[in-house]
mmCIF file of C-alpha atoms in Angstrom:
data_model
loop_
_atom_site.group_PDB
_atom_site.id
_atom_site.type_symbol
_atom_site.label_atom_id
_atom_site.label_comp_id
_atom_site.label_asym_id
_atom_site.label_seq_id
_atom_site.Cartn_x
_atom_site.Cartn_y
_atom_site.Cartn_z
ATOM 1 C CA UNK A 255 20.356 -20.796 -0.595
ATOM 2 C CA UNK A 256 17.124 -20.306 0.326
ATOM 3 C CA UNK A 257 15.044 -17.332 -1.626
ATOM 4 C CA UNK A 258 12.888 -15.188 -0.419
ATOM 5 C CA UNK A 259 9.851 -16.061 1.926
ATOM 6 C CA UNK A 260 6.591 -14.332 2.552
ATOM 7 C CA UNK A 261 3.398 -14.620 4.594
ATOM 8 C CA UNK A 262 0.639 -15.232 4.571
ATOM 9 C CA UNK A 263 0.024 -16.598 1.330
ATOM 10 C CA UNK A 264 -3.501 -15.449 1.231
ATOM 11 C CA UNK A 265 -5.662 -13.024 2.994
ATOM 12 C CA UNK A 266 -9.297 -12.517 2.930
ATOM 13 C CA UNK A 267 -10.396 -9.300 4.946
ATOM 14 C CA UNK A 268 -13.421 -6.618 4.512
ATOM 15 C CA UNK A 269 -13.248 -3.723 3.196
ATOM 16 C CA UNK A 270 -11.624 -0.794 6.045
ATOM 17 C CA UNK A 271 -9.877 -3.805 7.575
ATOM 18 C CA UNK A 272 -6.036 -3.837 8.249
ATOM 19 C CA UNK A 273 -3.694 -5.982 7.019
ATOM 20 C CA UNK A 274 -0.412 -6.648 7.118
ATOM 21 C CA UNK A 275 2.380 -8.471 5.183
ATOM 22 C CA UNK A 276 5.770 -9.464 5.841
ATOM 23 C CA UNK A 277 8.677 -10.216 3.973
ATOM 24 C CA UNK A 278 12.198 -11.995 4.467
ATOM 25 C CA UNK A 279 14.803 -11.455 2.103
ATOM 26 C CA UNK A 280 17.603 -13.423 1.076
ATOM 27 C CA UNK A 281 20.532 -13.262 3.045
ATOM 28 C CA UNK A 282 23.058 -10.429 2.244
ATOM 29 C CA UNK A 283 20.571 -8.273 -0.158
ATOM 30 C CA UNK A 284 20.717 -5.365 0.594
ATOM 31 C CA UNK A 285 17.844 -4.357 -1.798
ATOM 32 C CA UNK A 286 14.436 -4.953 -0.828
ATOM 33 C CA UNK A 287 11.404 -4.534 -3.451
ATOM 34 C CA UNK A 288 7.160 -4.544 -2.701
ATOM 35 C CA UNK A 289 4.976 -4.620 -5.822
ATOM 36 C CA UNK A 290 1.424 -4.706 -6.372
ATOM 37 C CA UNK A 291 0.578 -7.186 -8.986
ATOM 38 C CA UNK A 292 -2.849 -6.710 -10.140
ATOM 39 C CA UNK A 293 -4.495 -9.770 -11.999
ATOM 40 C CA UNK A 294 -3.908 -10.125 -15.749
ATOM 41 C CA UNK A 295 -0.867 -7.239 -15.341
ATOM 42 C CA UNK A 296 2.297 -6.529 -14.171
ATOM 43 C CA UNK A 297 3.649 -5.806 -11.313
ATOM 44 C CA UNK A 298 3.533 -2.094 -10.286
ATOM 45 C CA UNK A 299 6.556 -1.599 -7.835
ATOM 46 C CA UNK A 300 5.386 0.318 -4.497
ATOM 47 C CA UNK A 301 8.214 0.600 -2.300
ATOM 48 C CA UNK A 302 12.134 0.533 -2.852
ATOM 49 C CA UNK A 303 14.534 -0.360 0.354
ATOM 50 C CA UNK A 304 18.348 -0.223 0.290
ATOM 51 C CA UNK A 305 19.039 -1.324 3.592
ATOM 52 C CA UNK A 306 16.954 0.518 5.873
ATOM 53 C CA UNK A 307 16.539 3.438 4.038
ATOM 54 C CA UNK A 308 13.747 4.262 1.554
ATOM 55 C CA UNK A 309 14.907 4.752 -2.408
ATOM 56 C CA UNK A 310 11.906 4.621 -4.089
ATOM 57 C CA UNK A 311 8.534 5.322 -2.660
ATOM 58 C CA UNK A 312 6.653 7.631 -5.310
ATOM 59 C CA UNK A 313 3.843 4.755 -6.304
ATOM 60 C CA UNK A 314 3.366 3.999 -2.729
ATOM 61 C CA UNK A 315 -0.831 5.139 -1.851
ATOM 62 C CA UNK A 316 0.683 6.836 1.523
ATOM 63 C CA UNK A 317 -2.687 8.042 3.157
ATOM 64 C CA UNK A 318 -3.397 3.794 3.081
ATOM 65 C CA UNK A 319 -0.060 1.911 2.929
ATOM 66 C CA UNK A 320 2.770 2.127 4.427
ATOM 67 C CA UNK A 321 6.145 0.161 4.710
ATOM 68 C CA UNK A 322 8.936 -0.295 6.880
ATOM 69 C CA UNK A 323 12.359 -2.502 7.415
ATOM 70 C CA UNK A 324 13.897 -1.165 10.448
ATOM 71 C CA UNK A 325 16.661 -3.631 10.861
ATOM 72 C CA UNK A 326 17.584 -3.547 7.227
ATOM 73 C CA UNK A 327 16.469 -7.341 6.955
ATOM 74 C CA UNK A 328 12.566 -8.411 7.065
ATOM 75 C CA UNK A 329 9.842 -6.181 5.773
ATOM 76 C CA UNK A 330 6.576 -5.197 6.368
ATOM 77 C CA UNK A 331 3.916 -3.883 4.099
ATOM 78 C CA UNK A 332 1.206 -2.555 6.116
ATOM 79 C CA UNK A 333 -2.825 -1.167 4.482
ATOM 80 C CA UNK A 334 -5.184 0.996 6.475
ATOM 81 C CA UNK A 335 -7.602 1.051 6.036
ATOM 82 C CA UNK A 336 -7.868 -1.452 2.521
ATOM 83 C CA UNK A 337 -10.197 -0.623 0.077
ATOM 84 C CA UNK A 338 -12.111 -2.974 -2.462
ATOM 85 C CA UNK A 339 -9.261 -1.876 -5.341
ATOM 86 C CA UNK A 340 -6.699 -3.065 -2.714
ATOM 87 C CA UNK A 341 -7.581 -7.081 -3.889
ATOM 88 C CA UNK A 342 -4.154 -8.175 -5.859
ATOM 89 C CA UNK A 343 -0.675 -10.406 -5.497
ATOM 90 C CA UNK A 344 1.398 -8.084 -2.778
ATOM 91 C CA UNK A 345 5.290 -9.599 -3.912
ATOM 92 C CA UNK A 346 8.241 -9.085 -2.426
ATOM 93 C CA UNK A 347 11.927 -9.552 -4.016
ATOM 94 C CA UNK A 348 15.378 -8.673 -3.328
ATOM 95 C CA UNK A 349 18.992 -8.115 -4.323
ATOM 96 C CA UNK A 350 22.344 -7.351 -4.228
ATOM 97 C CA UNK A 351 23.400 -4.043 -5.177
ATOM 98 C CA UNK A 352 24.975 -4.717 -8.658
ATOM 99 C CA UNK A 353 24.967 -3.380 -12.121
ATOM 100 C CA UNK A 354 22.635 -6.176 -12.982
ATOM 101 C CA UNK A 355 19.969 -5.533 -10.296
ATOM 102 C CA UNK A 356 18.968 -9.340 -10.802
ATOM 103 C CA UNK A 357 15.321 -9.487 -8.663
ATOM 104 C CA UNK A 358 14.523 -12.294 -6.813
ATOM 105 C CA UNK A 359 11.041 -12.727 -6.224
ATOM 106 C CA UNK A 360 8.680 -14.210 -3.204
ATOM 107 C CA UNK A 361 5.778 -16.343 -4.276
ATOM 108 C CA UNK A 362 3.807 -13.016 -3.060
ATOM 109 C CA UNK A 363 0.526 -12.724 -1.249
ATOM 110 C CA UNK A 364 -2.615 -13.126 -2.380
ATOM 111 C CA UNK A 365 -5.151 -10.016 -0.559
ATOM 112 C CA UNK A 366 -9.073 -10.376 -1.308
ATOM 113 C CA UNK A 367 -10.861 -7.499 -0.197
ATOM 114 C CA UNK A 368 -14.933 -7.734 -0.198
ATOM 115 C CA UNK B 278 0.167 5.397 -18.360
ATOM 116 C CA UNK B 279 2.806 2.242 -19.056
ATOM 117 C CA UNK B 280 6.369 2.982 -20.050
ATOM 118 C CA UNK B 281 6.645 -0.648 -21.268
ATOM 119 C CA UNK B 282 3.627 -1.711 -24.264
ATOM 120 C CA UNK B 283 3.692 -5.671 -24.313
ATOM 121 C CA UNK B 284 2.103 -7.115 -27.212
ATOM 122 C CA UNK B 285 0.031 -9.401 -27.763
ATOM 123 C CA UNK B 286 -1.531 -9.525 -24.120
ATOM 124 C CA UNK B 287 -2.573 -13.298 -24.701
ATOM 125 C CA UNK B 288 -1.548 -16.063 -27.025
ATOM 126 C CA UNK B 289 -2.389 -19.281 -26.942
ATOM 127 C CA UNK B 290 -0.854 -21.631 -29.580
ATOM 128 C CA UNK B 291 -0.372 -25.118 -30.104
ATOM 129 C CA UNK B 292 2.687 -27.069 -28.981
ATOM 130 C CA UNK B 293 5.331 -27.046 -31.776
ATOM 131 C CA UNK B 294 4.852 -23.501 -33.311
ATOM 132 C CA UNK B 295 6.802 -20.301 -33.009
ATOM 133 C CA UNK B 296 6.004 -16.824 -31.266
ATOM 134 C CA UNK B 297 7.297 -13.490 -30.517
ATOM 135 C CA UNK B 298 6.320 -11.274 -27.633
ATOM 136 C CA UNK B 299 7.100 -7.556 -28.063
ATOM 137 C CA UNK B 300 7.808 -4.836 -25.400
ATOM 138 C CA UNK B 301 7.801 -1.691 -27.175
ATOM 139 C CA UNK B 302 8.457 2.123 -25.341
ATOM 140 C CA UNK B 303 8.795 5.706 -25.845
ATOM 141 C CA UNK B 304 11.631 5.613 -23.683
ATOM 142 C CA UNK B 305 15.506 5.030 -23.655
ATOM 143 C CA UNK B 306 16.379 1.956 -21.342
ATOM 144 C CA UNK B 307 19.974 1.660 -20.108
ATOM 145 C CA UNK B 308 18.847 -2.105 -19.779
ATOM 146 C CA UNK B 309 16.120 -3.932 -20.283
ATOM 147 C CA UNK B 310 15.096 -7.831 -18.498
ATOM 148 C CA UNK B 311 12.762 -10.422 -19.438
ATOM 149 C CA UNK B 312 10.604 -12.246 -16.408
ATOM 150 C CA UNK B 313 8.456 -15.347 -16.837
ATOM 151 C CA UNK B 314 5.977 -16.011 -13.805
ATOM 152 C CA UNK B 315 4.020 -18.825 -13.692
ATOM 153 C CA UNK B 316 0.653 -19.205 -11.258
ATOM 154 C CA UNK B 317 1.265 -18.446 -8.290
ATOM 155 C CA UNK B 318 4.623 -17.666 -7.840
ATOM 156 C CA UNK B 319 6.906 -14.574 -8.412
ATOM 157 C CA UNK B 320 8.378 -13.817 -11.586
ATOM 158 C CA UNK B 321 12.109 -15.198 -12.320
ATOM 159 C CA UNK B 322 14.324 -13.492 -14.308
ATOM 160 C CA UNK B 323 15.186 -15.147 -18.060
ATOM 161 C CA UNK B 324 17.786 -12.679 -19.331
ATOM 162 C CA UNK B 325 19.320 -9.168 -19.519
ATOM 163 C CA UNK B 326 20.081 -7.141 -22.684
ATOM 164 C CA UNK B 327 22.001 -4.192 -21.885
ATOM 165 C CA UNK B 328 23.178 -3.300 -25.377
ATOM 166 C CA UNK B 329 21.574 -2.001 -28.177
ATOM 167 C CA UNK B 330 20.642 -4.085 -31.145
ATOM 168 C CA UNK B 331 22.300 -7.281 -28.860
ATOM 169 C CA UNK B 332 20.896 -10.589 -29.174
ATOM 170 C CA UNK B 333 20.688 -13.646 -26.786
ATOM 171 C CA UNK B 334 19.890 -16.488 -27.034
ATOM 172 C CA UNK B 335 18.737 -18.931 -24.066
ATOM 173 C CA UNK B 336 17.849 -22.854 -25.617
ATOM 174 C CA UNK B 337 14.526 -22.167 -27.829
ATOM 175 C CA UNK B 338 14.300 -18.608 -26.376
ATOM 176 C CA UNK B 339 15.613 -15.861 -28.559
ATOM 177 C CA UNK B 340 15.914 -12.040 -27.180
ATOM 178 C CA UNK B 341 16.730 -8.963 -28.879
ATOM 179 C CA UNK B 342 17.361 -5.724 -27.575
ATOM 180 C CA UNK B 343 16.748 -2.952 -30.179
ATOM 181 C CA UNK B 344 19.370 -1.074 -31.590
ATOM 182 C CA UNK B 345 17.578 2.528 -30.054
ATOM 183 C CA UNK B 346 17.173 0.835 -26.628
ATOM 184 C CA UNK B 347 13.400 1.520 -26.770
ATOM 185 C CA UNK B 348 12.301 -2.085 -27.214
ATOM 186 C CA UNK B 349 13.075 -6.030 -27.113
ATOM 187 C CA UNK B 350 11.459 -9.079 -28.504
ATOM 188 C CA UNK B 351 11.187 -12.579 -27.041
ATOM 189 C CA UNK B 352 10.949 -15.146 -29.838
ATOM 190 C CA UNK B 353 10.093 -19.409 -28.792
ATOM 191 C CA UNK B 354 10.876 -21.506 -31.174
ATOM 192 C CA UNK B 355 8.771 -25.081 -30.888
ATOM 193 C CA UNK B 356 7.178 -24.103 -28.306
ATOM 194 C CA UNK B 357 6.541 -26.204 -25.366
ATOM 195 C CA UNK B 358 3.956 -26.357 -22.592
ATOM 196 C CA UNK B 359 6.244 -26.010 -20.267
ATOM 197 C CA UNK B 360 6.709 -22.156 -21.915
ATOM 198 C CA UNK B 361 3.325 -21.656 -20.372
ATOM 199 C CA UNK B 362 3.128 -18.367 -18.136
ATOM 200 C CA UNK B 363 3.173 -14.703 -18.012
ATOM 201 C CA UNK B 364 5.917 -13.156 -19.587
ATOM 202 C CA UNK B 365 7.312 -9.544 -18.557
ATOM 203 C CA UNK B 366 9.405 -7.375 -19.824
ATOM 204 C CA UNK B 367 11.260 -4.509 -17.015
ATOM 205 C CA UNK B 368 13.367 -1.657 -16.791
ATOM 206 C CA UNK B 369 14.421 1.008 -15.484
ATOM 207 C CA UNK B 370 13.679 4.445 -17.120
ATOM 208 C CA UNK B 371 12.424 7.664 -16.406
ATOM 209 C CA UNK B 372 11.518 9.814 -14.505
ATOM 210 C CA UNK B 373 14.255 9.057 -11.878
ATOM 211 C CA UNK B 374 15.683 5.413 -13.110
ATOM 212 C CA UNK B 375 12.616 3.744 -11.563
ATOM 213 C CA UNK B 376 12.140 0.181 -12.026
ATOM 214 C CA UNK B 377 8.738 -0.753 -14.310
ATOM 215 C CA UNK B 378 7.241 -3.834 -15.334
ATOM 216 C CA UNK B 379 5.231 -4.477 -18.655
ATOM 217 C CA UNK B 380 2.137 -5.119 -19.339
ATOM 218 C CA UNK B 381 2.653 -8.736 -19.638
ATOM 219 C CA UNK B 382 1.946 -10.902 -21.784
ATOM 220 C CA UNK B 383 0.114 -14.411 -21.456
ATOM 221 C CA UNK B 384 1.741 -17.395 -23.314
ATOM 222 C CA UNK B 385 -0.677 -20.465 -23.630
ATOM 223 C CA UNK B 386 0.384 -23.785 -25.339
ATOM 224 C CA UNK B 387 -1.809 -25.799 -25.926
ATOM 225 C CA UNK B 388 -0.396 -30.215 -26.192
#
């Protein structure tokens, strides 16, 4: 089965650039997941997705980021205009919708921002 | 503010010695999961404890849920530096059953 993919890996921009990050999940989830992983902590979860439809999106900086799955599959995670604070892992994970809400997790991407 | 309080945040030991990691909160988690996530890669899920005061155990890896649901341990025993990562405890818990991550913790061990 193959997990869950994400690109780019990395990503240098300057500050007030875009960028943009995509996500596909695995097959059948339903659930889709982005977090913000700052380095040396854990990851802060920006942006819930059950199917199409947004569940969770109260940690999500809305006047910069924004996030969208219109086909209830792949995912994009979108800043604009980033700022230097905006430098951290962006990950990705999804799942099935079940009472253990088991994640599973891209290998995320990596977003400098000088 | 974090829900979840990992202690320590580092810990570097030598190969062959115990440790416990500690996730401590305020608040009352219906369940509570345990994440290791090495360099570069996503975290990957070790266990769930959905129970209070329950207890599982996973090869050297011991994990206890506490009996008030407000915190869990991770205990190695002998450990191995293979064991080497960031380890996260996760939940979901108020306001609103939202899904938060630890602090982490950072497991060294050292051949």
């Amino acid at each position: 089965e193959a997990g869950v993919a994400q690109s780019p890996r990395y990503k240098i921009i300057e500050k007030r650039q875009s960028v943009a990050f995509w996500c596909n999940p695995i097959s059948g989830h339903a659930t889709l997941y982005w977090y913000q992983q700052i380095l040396g902590q854990g990851p802060k979860l920006l942006i819930q997705f059950q199917n199409n439809g947004v569940v969770d999106d109260s940690q999500l900086p809305k006047d910069r980021f924004s996030a969208e799955r219109l086909k209830g599959v792949d995912s994009t995670l979108k800043i604009q205009p980033a700022k230097l604070e905006d430098s951290a892992v962006y990950l990705c994970a999804s799942s099935l919708r079940t009472p253990e809400n088991i994640q599973y997790f891209g290998a995320g991407t990596r977003l400098s921002v000088l | 503010t974090q829900l979840l309080e990992q202690s320590p945040q580092f810990l570097s030991i030598q190969e062959g010695e115990n440790l416990t990691v500690y996730c401590n909160s305020s608040s009352v988690f219906s369940s509570l999961q345990w994440y290791r996530q090495e360099p570069g890669e996503g975290p990957v899920l070790l266990v769930t404890v959905v129970t209070g005061g329950e207890v599982k155990k996973l090869k050297r890896l011991t994990f206890q849920f506490g009996d008030a649901r407000k915190d869990s341990s991770l205990h190695i025993t002998a450990a191995q530096p293979g064991d080497t990562g960031l380890y996260l405890c996760a939940g979901s818990g108020p306001p609103g059953n939202q899904f938060y991550f630890g602090t982490g913790t950072s497991l060294t061990v050292i051949p």
